[in-house]
Tab-separated table of N, CA and C in Angstrom:
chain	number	residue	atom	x	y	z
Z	1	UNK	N	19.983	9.325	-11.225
Z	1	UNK	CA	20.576	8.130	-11.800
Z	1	UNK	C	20.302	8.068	-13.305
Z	2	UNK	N	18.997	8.261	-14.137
Z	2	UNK	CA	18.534	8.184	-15.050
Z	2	UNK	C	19.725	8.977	-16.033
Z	3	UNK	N	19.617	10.374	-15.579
Z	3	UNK	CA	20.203	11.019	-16.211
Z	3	UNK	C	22.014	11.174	-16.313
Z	4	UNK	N	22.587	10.475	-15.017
Z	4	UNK	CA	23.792	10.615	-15.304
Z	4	UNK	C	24.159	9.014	-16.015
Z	5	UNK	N	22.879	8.215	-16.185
Z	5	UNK	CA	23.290	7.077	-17.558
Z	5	UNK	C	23.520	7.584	-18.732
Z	6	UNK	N	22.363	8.903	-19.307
Z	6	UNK	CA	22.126	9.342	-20.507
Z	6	UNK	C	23.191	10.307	-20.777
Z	7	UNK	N	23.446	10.674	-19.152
Z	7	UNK	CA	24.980	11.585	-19.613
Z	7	UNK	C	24.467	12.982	-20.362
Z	8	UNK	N	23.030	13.464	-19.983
Z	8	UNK	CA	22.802	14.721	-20.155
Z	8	UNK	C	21.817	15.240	-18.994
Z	9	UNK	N	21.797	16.475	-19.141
Z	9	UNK	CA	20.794	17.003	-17.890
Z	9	UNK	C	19.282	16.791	-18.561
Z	10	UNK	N	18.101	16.727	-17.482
Z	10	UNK	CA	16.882	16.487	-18.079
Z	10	UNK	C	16.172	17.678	-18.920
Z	11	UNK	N	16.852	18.815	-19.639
Z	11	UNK	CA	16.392	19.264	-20.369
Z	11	UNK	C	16.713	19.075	-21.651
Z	12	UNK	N	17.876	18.301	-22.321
Z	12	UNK	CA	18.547	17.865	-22.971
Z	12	UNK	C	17.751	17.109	-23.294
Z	13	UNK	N	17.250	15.790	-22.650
Z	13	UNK	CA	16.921	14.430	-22.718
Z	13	UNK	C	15.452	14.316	-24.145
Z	14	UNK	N	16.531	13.257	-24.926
Z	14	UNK	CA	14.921	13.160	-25.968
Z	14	UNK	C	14.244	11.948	-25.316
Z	15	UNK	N	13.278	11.615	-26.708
Z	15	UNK	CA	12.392	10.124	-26.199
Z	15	UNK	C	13.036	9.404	-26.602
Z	16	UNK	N	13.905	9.832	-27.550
Z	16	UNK	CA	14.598	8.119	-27.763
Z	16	UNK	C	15.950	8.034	-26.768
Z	17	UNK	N	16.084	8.728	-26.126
Z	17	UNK	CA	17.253	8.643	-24.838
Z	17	UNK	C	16.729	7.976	-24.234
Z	18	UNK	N	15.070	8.096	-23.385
Z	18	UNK	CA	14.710	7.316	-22.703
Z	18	UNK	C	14.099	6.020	-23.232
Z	19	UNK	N	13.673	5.920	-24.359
Z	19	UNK	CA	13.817	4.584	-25.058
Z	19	UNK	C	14.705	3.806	-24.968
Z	20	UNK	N	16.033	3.847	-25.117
Z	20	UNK	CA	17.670	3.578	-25.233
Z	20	UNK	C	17.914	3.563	-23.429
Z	21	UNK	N	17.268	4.362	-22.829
Z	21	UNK	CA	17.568	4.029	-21.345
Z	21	UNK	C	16.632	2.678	-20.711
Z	22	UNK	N	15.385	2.877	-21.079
Z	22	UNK	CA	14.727	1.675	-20.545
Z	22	UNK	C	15.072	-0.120	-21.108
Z	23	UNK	N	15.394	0.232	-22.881
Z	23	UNK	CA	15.727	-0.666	-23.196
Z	23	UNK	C	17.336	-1.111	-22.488
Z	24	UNK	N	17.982	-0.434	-22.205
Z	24	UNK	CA	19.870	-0.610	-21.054
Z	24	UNK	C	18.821	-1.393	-19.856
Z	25	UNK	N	18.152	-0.820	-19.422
Z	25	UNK	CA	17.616	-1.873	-18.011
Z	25	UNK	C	17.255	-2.754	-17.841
Z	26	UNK	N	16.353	-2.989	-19.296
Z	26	UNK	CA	16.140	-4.263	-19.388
Z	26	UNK	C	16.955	-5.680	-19.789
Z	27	UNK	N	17.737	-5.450	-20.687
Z	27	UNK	CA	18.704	-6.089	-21.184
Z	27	UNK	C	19.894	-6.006	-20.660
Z	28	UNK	N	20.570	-4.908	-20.194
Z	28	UNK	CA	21.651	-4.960	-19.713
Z	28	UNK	C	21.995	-5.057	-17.873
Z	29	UNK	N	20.999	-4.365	-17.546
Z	29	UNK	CA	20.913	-4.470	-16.102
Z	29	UNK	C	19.725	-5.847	-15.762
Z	30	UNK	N	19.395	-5.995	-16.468
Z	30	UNK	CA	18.489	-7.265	-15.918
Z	30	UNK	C	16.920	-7.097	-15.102
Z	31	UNK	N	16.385	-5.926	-15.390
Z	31	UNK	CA	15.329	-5.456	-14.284
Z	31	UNK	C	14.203	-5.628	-15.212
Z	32	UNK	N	13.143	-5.583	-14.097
Z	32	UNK	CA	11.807	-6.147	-14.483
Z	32	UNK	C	11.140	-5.281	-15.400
Z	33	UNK	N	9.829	-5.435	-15.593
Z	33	UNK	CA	9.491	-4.553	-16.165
Z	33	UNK	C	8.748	-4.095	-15.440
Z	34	UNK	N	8.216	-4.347	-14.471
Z	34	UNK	CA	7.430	-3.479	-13.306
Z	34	UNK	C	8.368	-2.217	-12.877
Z	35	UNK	N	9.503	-2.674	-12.505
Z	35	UNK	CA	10.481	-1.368	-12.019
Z	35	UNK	C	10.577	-0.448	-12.610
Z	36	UNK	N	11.279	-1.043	-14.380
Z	36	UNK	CA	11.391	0.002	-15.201
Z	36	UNK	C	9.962	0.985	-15.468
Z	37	UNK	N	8.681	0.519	-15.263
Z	37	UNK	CA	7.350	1.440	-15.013
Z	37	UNK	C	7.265	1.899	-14.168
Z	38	UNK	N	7.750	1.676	-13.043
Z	38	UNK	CA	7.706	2.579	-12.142
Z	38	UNK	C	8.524	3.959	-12.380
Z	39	UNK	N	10.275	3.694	-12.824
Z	39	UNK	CA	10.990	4.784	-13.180
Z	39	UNK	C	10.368	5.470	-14.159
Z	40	UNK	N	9.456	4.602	-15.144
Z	40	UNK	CA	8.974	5.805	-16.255
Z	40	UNK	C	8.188	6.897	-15.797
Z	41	UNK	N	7.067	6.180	-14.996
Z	41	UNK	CA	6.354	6.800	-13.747
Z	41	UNK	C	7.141	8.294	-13.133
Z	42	UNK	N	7.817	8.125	-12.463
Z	42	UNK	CA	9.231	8.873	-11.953
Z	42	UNK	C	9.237	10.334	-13.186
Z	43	UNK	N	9.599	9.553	-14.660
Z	43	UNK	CA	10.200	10.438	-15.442
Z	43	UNK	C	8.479	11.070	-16.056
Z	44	UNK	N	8.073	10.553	-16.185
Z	44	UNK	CA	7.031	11.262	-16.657
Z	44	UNK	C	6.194	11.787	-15.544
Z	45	UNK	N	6.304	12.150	-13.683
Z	45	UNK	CA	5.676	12.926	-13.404
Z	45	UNK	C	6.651	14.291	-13.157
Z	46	UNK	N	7.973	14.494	-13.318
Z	46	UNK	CA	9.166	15.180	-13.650
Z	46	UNK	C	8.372	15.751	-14.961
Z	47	UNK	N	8.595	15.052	-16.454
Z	47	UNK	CA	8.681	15.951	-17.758
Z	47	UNK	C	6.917	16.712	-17.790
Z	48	UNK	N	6.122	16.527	-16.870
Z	48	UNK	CA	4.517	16.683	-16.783
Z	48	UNK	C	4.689	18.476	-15.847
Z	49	UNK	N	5.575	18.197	-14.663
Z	49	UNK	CA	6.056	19.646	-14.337
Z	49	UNK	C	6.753	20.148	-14.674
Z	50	UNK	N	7.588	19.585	-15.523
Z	50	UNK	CA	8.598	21.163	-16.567
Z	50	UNK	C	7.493	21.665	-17.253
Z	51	UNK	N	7.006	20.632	-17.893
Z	51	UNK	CA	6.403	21.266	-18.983
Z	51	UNK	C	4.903	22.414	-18.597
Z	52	UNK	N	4.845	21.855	-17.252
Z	52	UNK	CA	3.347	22.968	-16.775
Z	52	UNK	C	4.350	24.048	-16.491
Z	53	UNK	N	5.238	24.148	-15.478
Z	53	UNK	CA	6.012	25.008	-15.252
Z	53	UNK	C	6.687	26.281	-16.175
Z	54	UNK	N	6.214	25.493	-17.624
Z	54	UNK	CA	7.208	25.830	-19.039
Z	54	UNK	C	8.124	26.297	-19.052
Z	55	UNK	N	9.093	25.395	-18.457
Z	55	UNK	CA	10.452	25.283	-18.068
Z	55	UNK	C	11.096	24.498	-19.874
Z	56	UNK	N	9.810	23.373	-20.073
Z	56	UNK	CA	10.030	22.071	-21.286
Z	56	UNK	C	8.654	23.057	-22.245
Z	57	UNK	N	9.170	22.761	-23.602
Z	57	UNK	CA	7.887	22.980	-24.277
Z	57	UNK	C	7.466	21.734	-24.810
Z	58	UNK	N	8.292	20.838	-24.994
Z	58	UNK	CA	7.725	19.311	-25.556
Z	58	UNK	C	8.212	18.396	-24.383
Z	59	UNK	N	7.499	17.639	-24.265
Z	59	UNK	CA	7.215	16.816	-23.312
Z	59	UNK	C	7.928	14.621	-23.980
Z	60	UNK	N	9.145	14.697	-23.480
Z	60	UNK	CA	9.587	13.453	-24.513
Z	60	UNK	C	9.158	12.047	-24.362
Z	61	UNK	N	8.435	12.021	-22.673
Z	61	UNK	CA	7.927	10.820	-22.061
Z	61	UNK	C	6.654	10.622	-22.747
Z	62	UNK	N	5.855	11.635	-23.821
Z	62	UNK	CA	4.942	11.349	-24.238
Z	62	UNK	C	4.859	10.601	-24.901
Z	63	UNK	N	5.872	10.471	-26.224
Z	63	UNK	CA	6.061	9.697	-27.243
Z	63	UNK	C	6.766	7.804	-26.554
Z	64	UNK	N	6.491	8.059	-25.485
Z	64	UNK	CA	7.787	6.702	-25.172
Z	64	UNK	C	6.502	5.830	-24.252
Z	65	UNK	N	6.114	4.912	-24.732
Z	65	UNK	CA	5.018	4.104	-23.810
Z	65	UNK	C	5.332	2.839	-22.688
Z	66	UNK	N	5.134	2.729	-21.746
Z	66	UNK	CA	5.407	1.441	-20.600
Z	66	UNK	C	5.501	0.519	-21.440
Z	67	UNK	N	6.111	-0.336	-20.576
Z	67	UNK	CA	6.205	-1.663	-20.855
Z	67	UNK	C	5.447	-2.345	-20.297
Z	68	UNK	N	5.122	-3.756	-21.623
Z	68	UNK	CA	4.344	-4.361	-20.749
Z	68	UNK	C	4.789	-5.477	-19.901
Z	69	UNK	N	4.099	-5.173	-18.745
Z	69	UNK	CA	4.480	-6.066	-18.082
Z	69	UNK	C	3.500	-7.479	-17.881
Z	70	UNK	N	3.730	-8.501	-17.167
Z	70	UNK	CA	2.876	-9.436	-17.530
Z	70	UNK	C	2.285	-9.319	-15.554
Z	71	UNK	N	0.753	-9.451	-15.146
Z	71	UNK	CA	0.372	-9.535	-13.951
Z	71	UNK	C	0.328	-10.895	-13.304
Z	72	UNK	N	0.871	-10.475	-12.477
Z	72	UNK	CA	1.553	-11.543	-11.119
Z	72	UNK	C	0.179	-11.898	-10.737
Z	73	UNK	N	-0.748	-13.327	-10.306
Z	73	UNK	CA	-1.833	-13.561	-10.233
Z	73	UNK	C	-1.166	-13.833	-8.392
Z	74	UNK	N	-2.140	-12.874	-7.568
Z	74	UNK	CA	-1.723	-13.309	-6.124
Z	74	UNK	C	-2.378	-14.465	-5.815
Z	75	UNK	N	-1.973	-15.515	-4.855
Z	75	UNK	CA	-2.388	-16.355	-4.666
Z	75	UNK	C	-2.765	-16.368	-2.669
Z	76	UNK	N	-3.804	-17.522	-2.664
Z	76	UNK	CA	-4.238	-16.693	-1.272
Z	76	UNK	C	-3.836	-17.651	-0.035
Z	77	UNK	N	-3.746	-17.212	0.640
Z	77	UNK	CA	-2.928	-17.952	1.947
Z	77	UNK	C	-3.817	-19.033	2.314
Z	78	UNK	N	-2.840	-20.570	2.419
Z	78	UNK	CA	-3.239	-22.080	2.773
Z	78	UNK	C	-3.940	-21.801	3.907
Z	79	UNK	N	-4.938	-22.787	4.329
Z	79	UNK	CA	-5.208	-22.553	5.718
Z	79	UNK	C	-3.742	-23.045	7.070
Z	80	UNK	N	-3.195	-23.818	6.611
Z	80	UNK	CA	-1.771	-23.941	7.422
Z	80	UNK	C	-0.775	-22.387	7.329
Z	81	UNK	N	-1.096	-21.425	6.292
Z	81	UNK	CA	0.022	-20.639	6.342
Z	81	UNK	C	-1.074	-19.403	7.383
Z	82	UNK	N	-2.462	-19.528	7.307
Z	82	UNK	CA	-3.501	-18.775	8.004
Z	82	UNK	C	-2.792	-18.829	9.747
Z	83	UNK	N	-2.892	-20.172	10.085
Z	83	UNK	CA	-2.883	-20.954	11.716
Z	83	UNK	C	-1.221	-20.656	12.075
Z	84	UNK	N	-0.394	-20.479	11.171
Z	84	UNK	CA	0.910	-19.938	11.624
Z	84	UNK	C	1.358	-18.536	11.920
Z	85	UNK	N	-0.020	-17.760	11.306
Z	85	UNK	CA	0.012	-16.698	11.613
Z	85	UNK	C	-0.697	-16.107	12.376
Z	86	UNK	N	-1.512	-16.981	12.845
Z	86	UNK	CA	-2.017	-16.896	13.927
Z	86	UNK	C	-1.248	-17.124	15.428
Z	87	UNK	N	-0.895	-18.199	15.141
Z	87	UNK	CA	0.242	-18.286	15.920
Z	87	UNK	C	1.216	-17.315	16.806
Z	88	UNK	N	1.667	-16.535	15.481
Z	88	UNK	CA	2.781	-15.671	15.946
Z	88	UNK	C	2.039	-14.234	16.685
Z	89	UNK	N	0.504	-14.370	16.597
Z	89	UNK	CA	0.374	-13.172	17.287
Z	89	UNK	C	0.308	-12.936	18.700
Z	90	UNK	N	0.613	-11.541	19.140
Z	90	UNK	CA	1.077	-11.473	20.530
Z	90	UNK	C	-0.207	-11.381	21.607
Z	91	UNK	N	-0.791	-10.093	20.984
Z	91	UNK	CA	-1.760	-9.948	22.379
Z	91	UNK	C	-3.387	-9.913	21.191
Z	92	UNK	N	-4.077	-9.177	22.235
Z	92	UNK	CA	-5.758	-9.404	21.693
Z	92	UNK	C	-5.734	-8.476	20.829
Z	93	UNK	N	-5.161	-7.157	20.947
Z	93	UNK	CA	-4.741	-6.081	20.011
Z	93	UNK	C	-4.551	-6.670	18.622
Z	94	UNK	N	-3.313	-7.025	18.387
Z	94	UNK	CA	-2.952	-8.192	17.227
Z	94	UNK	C	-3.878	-8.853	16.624
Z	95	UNK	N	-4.396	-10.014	17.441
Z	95	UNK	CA	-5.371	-10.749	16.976
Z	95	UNK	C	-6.255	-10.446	16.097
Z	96	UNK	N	-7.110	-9.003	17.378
Z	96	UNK	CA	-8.402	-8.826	16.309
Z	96	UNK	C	-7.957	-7.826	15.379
Z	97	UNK	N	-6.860	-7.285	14.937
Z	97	UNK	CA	-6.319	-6.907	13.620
Z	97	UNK	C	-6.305	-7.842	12.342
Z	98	UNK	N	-5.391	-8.814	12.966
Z	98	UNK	CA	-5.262	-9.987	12.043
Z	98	UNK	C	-6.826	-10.410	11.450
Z	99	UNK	N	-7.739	-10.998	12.362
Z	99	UNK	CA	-9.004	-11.413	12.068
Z	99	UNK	C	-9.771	-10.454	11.295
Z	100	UNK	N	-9.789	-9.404	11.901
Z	100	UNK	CA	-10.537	-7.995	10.809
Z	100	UNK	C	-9.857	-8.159	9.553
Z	101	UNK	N	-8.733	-8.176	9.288
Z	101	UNK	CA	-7.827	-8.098	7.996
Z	101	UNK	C	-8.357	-9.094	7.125
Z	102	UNK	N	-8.459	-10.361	7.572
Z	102	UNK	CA	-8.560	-11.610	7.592
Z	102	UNK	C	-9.762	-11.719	6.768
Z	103	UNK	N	-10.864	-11.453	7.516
Z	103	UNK	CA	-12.391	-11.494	7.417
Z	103	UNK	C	-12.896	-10.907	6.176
Z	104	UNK	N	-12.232	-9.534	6.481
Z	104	UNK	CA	-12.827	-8.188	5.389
Z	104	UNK	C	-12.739	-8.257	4.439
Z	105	UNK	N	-11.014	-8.410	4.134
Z	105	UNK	CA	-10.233	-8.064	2.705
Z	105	UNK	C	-10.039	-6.438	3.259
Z	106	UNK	N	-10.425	-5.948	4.051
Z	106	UNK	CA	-10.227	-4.397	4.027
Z	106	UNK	C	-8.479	-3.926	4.216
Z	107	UNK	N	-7.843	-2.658	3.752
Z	107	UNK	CA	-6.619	-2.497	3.897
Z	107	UNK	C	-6.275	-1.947	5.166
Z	108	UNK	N	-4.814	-2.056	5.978
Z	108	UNK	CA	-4.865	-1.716	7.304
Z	108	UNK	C	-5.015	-0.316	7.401
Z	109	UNK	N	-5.189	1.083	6.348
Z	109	UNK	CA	-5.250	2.112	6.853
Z	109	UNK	C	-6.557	2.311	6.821
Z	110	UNK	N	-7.797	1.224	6.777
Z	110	UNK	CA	-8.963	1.367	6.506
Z	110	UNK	C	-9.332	1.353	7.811
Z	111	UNK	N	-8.731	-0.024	8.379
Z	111	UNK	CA	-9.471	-0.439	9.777
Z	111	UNK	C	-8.731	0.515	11.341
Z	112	UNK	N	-7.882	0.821	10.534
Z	112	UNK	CA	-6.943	2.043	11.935
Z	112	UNK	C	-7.996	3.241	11.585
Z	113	UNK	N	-9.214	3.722	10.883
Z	113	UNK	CA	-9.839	5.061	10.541
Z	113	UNK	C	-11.032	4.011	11.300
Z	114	UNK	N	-11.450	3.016	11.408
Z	114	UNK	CA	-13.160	2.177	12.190
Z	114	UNK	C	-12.979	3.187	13.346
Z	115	UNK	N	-14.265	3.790	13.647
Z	115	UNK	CA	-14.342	4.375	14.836
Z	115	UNK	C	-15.353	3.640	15.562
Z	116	UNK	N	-15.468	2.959	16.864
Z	116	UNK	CA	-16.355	2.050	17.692
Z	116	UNK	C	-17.874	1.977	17.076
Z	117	UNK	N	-18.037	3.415	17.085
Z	117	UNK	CA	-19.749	3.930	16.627
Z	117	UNK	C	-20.212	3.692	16.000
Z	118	UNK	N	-19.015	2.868	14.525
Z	118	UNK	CA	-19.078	2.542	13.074
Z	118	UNK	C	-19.109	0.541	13.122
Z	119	UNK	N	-19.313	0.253	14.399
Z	119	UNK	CA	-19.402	-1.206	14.588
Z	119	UNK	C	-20.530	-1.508	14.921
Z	120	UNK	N	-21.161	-2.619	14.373
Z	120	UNK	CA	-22.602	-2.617	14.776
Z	120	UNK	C	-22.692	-4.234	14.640
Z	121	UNK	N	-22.912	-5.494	15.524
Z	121	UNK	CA	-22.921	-7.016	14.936
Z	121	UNK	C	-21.990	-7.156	14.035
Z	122	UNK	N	-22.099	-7.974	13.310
Z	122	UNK	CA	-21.136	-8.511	12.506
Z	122	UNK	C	-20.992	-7.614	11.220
Z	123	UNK	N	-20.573	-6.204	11.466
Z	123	UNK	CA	-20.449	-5.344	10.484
Z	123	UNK	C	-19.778	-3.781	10.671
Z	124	UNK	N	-19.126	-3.460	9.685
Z	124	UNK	CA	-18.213	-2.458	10.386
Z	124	UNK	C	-18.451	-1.177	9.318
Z	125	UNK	N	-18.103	-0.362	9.078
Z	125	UNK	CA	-18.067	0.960	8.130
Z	125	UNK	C	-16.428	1.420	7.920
Z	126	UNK	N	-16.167	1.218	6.959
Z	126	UNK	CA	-14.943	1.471	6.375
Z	126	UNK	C	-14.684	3.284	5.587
Z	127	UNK	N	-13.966	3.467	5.901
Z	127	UNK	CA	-13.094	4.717	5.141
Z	127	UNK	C	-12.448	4.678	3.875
Z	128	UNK	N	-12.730	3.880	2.873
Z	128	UNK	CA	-11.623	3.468	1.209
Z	128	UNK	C	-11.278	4.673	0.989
Z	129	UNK	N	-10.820	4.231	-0.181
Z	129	UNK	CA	-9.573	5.198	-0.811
Z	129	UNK	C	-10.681	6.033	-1.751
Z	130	UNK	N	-10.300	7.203	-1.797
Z	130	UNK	CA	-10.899	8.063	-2.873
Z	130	UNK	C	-12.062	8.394	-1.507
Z	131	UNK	N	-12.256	8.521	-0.722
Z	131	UNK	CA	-13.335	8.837	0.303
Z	131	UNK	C	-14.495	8.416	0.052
Z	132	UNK	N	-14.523	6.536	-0.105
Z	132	UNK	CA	-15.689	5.953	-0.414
Z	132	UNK	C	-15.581	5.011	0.625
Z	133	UNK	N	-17.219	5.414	1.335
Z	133	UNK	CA	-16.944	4.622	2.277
Z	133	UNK	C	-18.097	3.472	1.976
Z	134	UNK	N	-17.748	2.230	2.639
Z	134	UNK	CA	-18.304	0.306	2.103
Z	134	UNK	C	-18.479	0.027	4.134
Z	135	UNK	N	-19.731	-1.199	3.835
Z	135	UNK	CA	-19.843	-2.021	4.844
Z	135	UNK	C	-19.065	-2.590	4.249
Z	136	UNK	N	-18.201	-3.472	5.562
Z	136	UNK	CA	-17.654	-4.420	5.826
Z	136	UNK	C	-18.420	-5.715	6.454
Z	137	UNK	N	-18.340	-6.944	6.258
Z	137	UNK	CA	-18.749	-8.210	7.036
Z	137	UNK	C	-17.502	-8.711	8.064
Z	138	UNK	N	-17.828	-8.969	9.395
Z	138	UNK	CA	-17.344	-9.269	10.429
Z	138	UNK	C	-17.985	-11.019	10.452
Z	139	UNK	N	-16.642	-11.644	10.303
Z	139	UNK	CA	-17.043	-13.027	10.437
Z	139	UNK	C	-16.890	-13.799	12.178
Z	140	UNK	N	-17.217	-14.892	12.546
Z	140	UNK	CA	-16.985	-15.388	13.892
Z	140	UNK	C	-16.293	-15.278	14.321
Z	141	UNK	N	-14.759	-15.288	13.710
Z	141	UNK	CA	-13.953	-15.316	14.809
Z	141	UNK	C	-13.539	-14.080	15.028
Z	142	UNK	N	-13.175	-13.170	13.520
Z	142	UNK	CA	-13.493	-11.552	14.193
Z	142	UNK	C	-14.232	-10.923	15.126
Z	143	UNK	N	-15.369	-11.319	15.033
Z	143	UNK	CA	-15.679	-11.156	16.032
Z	143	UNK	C	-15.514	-11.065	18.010
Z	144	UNK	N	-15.544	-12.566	17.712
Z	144	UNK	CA	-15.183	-12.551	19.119
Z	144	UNK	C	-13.550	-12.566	19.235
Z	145	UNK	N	-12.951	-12.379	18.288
Z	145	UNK	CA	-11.320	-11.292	18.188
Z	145	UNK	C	-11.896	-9.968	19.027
Z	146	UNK	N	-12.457	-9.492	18.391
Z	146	UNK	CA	-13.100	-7.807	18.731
Z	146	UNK	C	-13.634	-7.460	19.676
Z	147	UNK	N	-14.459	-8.757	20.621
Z	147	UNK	CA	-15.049	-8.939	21.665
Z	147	UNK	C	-14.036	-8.737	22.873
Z	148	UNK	N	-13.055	-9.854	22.365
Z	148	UNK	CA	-11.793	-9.554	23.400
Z	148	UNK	C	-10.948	-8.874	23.793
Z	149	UNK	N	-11.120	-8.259	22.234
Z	149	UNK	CA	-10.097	-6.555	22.421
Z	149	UNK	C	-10.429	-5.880	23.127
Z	150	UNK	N	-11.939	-5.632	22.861
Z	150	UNK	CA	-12.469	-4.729	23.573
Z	150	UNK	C	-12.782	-4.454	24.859
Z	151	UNK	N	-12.710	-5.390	25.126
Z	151	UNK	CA	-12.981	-5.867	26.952
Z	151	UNK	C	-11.195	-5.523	27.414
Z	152	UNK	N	-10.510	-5.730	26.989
Z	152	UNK	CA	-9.190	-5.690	27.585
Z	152	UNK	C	-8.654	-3.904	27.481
Z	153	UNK	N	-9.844	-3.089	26.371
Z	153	UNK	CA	-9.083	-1.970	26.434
Z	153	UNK	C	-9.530	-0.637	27.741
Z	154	UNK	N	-8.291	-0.157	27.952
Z	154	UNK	CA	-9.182	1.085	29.048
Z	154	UNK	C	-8.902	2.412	28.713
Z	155	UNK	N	-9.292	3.093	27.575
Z	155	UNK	CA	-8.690	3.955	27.209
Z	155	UNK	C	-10.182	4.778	26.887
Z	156	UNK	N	-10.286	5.859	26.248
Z	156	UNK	CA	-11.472	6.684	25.985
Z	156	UNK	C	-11.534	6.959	24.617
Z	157	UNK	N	-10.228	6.601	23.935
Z	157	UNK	CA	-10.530	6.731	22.599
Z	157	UNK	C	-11.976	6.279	21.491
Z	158	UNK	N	-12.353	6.895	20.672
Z	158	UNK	CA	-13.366	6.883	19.978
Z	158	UNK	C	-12.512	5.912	18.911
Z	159	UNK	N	-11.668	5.741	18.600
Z	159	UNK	CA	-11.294	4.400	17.482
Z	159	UNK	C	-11.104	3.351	17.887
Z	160	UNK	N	-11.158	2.032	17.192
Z	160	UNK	CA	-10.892	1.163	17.243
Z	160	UNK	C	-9.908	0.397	17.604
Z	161	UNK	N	-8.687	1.007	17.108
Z	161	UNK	CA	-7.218	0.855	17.154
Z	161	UNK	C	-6.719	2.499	17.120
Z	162	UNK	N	-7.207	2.913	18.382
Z	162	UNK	CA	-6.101	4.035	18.753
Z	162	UNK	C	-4.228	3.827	18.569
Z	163	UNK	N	-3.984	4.904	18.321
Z	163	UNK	CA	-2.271	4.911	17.834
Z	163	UNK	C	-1.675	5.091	19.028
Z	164	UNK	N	-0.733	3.820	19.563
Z	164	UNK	CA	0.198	4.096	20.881
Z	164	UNK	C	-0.157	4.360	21.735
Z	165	UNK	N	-1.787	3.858	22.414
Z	165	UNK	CA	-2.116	3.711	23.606
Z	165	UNK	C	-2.109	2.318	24.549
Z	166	UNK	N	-1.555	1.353	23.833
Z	166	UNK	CA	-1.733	-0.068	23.860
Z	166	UNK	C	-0.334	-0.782	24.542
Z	167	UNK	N	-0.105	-1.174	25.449
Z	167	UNK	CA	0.927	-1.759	26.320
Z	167	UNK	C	0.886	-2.773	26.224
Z	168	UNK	N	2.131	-3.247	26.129
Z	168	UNK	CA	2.270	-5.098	26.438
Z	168	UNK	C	2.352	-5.053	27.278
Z	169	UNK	N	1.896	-6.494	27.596
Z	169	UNK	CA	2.192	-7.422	29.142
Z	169	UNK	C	3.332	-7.295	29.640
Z	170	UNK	N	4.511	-7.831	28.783
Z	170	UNK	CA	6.336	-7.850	29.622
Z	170	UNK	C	6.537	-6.363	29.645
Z	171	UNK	N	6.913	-5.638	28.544
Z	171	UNK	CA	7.272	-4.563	29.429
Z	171	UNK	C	6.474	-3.440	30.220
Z	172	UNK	N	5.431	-2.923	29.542
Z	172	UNK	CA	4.621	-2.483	29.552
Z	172	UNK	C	4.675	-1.072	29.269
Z	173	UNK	N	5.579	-1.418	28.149
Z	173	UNK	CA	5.808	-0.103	27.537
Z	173	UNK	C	4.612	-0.070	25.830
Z	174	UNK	N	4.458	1.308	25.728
Z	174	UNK	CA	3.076	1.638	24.648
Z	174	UNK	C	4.163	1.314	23.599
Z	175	UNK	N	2.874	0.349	22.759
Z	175	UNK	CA	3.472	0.281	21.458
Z	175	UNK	C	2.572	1.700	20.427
C-alpha cells in the first residue's frame, strides 16, 4: 500500500517520500498517530533488512522520526463494570480465569504457562515476557475461584488451564 501511494518500488523510496507519505495520512486520510507508527514500524523493519541483506546501502527510515503520539491513560474497570463481568461467565473454568486475571494484573499467556506445582496458598509463579519469571498474589476470591476449578477438573494435566480438555455442561463438547 505504502508504496503504490509513493508510486515507486521500495528501492526507489527516499525519506522525504516517506515524510510526504506519513504527513498524506495524517492530514489527508485522517489516521492517528499511533497507526501511522505502527506503519513506520512496518517500513523501518523492511529498510533494516535490505539494508543487512545489502540489497539498500542507505537506509531512508533513518532520517524520518515517529510521531508523536500523545498516551491514552487506561482507566480501570468500575466495580459495576467488574460484577457484569462476572456475570457473563459460564463455567468454573471461566471464572477462575477471570479472578486470576482480575487479582494478578498478570497477562493471559502468563496464567495458561501456571503449572499446578507453581501454586502454593495465595500465590502463584508466573512465566513474563523476556523469560522473567514474578510471584504472583492470589486474592479471596481467586482463590476459592481456583478451589472450584479444581475440584471440578478430571484430567492429568500438569497445567492449570490445559488447552481443549475442558467440556461444557450443554453440549459437552471440548472447548
Amino acid at each position: 500500500f505504502v508504496f503504490n501511494v509513493m508510486q515507486k518500488s521500495c528501492l526507489e523510496v527516499t525519506s522525504d517520500d516517506i515524510r510526504t507519505y506519513m504527513a498524506r495520512r495524517k492530514i489527508k486520510d485522517n489516521v492517528a498517530a499511533i497507526t501511522i507508527n505502527n506503519e513506520w514500524r512496518v517500513l523501518s523493519t523492511l529498510y533494516t533488512w535490505l539494508q543487512k541483506e545489502e540489497i539498500l546501502i542507505k537506509n531512508p527510515i533513518l532520517k524520518v522520526p515517529q510521531m508523536k503520539a500523545q498516551k491514552k491513560k487506561k482507566k480501570a474497570f468500575t466495580e459495576i463494570e467488574i460484577e457484569k463481568m462476572r456475570d457473563a461467565l459460564k463455567n468454573e473454568r471461566e471464572k477462575a480465569i477471570f479472578e486470576i486475571l482480575l487479582s494478578t494484573g498478570a497477562r493471559i499467556s502468563e496464567i495458561v504457562n501456571i503449572k499446578l506445582s507453581e501454586i502454593s496458598n495465595n500465590q502463584a509463579l508466573v512465566h513474563g515476557k523476556g523469560q522473567k519469571d514474578r510471584i504472583v498474589y492470589l486474592n479471596a476470591k481467586a482463590q476459592l475461584a481456583l478451589e472450584k476449578y479444581i475440584e471440578k477438573r478430571n484430567d492429568k494435566s500438569e497445567y492449570l488451564f490445559p488447552a481443549g480438555i475442558y467440556k461444557t455442561k450443554a453440549t459437552g463438547n471440548s472447548k
